[in-house]
mmCIF file of C-alpha atoms and ligand atoms in Angstrom:
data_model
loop_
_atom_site.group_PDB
_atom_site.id
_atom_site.type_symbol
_atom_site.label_atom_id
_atom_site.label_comp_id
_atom_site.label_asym_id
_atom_site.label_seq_id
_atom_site.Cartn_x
_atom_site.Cartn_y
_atom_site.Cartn_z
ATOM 1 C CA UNK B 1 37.571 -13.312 52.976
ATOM 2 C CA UNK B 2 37.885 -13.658 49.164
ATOM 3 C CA UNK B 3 35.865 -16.795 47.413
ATOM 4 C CA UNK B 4 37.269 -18.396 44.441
ATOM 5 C CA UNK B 5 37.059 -16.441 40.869
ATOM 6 C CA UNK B 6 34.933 -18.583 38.616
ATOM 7 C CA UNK B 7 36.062 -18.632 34.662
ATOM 8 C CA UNK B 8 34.405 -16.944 31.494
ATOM 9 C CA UNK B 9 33.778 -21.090 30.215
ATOM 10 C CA UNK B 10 32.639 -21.863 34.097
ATOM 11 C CA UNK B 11 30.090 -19.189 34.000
ATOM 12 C CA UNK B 12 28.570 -19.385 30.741
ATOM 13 C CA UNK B 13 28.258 -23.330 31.487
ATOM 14 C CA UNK B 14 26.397 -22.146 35.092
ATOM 15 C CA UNK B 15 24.119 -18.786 34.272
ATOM 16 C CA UNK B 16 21.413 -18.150 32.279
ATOM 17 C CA UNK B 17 22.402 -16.319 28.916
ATOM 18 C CA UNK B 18 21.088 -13.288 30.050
ATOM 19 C CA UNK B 19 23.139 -13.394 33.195
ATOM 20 C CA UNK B 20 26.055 -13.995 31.584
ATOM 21 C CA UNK B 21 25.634 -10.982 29.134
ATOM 22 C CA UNK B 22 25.218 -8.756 32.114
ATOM 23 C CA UNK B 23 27.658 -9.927 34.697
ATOM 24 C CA UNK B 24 30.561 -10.660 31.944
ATOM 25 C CA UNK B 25 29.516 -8.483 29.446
ATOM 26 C CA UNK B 26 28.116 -4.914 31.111
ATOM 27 C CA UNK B 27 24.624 -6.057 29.641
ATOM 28 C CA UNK B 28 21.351 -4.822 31.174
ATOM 29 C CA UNK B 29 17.906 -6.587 32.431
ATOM 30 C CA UNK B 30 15.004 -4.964 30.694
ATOM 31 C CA UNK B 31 13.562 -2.737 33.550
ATOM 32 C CA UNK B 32 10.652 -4.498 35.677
ATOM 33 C CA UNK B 33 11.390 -8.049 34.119
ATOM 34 C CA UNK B 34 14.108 -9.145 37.154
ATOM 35 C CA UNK B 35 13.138 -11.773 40.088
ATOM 36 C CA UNK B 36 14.377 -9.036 42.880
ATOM 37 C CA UNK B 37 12.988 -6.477 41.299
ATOM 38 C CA UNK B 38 9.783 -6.465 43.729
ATOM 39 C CA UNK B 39 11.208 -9.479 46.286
ATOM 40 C CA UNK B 40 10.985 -8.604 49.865
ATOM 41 C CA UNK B 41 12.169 -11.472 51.640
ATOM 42 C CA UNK B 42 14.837 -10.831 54.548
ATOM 43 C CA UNK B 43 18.394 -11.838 54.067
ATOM 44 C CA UNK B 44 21.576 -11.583 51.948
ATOM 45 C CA UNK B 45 21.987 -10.802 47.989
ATOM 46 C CA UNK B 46 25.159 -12.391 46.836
ATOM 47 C CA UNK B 47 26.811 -12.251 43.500
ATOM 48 C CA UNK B 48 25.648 -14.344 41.394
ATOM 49 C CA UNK B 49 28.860 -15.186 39.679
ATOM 50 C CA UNK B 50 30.931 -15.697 42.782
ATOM 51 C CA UNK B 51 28.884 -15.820 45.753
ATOM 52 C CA UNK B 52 30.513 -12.810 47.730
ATOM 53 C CA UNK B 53 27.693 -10.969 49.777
ATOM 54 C CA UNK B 54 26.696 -7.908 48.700
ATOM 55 C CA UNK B 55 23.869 -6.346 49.773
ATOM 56 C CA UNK B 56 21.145 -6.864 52.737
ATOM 57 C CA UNK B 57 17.590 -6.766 51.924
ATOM 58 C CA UNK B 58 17.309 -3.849 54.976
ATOM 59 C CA UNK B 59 18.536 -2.058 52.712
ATOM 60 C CA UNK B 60 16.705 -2.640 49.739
ATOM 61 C CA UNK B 61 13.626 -0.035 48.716
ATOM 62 C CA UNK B 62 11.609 0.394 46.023
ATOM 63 C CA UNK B 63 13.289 3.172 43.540
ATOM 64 C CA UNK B 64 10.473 2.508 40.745
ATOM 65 C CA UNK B 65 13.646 2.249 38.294
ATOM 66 C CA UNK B 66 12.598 -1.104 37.760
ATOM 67 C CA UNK B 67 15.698 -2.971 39.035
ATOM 68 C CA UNK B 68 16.213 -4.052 42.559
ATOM 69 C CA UNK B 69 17.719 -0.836 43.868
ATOM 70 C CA UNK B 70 19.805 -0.834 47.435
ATOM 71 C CA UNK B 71 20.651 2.529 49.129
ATOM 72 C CA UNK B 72 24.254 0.722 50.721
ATOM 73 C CA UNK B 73 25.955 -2.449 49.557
ATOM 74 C CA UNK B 74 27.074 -4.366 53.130
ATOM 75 C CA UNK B 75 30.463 -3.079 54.667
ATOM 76 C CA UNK B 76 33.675 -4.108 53.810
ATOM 77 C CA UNK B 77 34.661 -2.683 50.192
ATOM 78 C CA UNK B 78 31.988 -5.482 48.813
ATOM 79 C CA UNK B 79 31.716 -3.848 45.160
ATOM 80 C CA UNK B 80 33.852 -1.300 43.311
ATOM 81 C CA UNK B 81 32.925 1.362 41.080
ATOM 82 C CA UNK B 82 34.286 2.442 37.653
ATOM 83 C CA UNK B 83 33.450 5.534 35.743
ATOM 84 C CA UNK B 84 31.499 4.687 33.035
ATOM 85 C CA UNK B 85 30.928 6.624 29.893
ATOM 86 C CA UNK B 86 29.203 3.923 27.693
ATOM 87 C CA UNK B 87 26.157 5.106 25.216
ATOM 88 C CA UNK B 88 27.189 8.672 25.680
ATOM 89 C CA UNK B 89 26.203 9.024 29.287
ATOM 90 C CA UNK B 90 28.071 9.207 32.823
ATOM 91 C CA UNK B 91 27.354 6.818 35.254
ATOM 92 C CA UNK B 92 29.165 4.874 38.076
ATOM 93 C CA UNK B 93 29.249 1.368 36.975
ATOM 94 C CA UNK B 94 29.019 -0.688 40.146
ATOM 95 C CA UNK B 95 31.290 -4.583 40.241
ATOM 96 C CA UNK B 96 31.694 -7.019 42.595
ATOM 97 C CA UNK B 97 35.101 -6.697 44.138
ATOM 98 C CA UNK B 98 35.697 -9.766 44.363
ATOM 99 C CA UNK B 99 35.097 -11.244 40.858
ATOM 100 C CA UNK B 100 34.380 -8.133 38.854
ATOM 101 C CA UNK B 101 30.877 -9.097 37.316
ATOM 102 C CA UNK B 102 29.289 -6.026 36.290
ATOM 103 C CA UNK B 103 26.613 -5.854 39.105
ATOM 104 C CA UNK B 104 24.744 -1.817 37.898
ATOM 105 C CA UNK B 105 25.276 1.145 38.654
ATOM 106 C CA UNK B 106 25.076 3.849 41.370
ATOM 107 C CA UNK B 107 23.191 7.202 41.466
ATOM 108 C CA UNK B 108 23.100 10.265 43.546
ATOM 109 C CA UNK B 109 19.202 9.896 43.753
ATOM 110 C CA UNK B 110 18.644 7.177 46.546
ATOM 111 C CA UNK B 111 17.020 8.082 49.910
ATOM 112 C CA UNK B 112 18.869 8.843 52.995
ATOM 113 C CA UNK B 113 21.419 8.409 55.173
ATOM 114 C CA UNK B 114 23.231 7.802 51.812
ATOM 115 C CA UNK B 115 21.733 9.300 49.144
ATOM 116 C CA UNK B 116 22.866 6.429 46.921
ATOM 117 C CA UNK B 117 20.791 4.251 44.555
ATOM 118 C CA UNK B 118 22.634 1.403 43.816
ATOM 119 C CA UNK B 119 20.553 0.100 40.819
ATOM 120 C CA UNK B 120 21.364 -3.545 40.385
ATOM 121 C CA UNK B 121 19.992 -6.294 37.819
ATOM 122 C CA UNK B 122 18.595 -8.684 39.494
ATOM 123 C CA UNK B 123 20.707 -11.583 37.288
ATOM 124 C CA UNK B 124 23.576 -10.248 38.876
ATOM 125 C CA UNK B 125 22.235 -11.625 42.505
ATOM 126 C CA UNK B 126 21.167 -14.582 44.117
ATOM 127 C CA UNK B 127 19.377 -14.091 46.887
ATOM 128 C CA UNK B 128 19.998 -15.914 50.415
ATOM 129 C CA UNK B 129 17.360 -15.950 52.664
ATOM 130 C CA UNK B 130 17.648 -15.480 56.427
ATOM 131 C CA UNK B 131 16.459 -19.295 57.088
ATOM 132 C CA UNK B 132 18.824 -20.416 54.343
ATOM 133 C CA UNK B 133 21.717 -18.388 56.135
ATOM 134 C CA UNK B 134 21.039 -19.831 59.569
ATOM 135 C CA UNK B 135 20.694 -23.599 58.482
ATOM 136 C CA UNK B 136 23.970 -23.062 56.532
ATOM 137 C CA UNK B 137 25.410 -21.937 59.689
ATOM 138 C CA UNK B 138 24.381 -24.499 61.887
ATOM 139 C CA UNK B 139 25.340 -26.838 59.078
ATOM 140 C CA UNK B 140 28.848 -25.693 59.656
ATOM 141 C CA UNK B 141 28.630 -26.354 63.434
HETATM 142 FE FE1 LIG Y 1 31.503 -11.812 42.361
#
C-alpha cells in the first residue's frame, strides 16, 4: 500500500537540514553521529520522508560502519537500489520505493543469511517502536 509522496517545499518545511540534504539530496551523516546508530529498541524503521516501513530492528546489527546498518530491509520491494558511481567509487545506492529519499547504500559485507549490509543514515529513519505500533493499532480498532 503506497503512502502519499510529500514535496521538496513540504520536506524542507518538516526535516532537519541535515535530513533534508541526505534524503533529497544523496547527502551523508558523519559516521557515529546518527540517533540509530547504536538504538536497540524493538520495532519498525520507517522513512523518514514518507513514512513507508522499511526495516525491522531484528534485523538490525552492529556493522561498526558507524551508521545503523540492517542485513534485510522488510519484504515487499520496500527500497530500490541504483548504481551509484558518485566520488569515483561503486556502490549500490539504496531509496525508498515509495518516495525515493536517498536512504544509503548496500554492501556485500553484512552477515548471513544475506550477506548484505544495508548501511543507512539514521536521518533517513524514524523509528516506531513496538508499543507505539500496537497502540496505533488498537487506535484504529
Ligand atoms: Fe519514503
Amino acid at each position: 500500500m503506497s503512502k502519499p509522496v510529500p514535496t521538496a517545499e513540504e520536506l524542507r518545511a518538516r526535516l532537519s537540514p541535515l535530513a533534508f540534504e541526505v534524503t533529497c539530496n544523496k547527502g551523508t551523516e558523519r559516521a557515529f553521529t546518527g540517533a540509530y546508530t547504536y538504538h536497540k529498541e524493538r520495532g519498525v524503521y520507517a522513512c523518514v520522508c514518507c513514512g513507508n516501513e522499511l526495516f525491522h530492528s531484528d534485523t538490525k546489527y552492529d556493522s561498526g560502519s558507524g551508521w545503523p546498518s540492517f542485513w534485510t530491509p522488510l519484504a515487499g520491494d520496500r527500497v530500490r537500489e541504483h548504481r551509484d558511481t558518485s566520488y569515483g567509487m561503486l556502490r549500490t545506492e539504496v531509496v525508498c520505493a515509495n518516495c525515493d529519499a536517498h536512504l544509503g547504500h548496500v554492501f556485500e559485507d553484512g552477515p548471513q543469511p544475506t550477506g548484505l549490509r544495508y548501511c543507512i543514515n539514521s536521518v533517513s529513519l524514524a523509528f516506531q517502536g513496538a508499543a507505539e505500533s500496537k497502540s496505533a493499532a488498537e487506535s484504529n480498532k
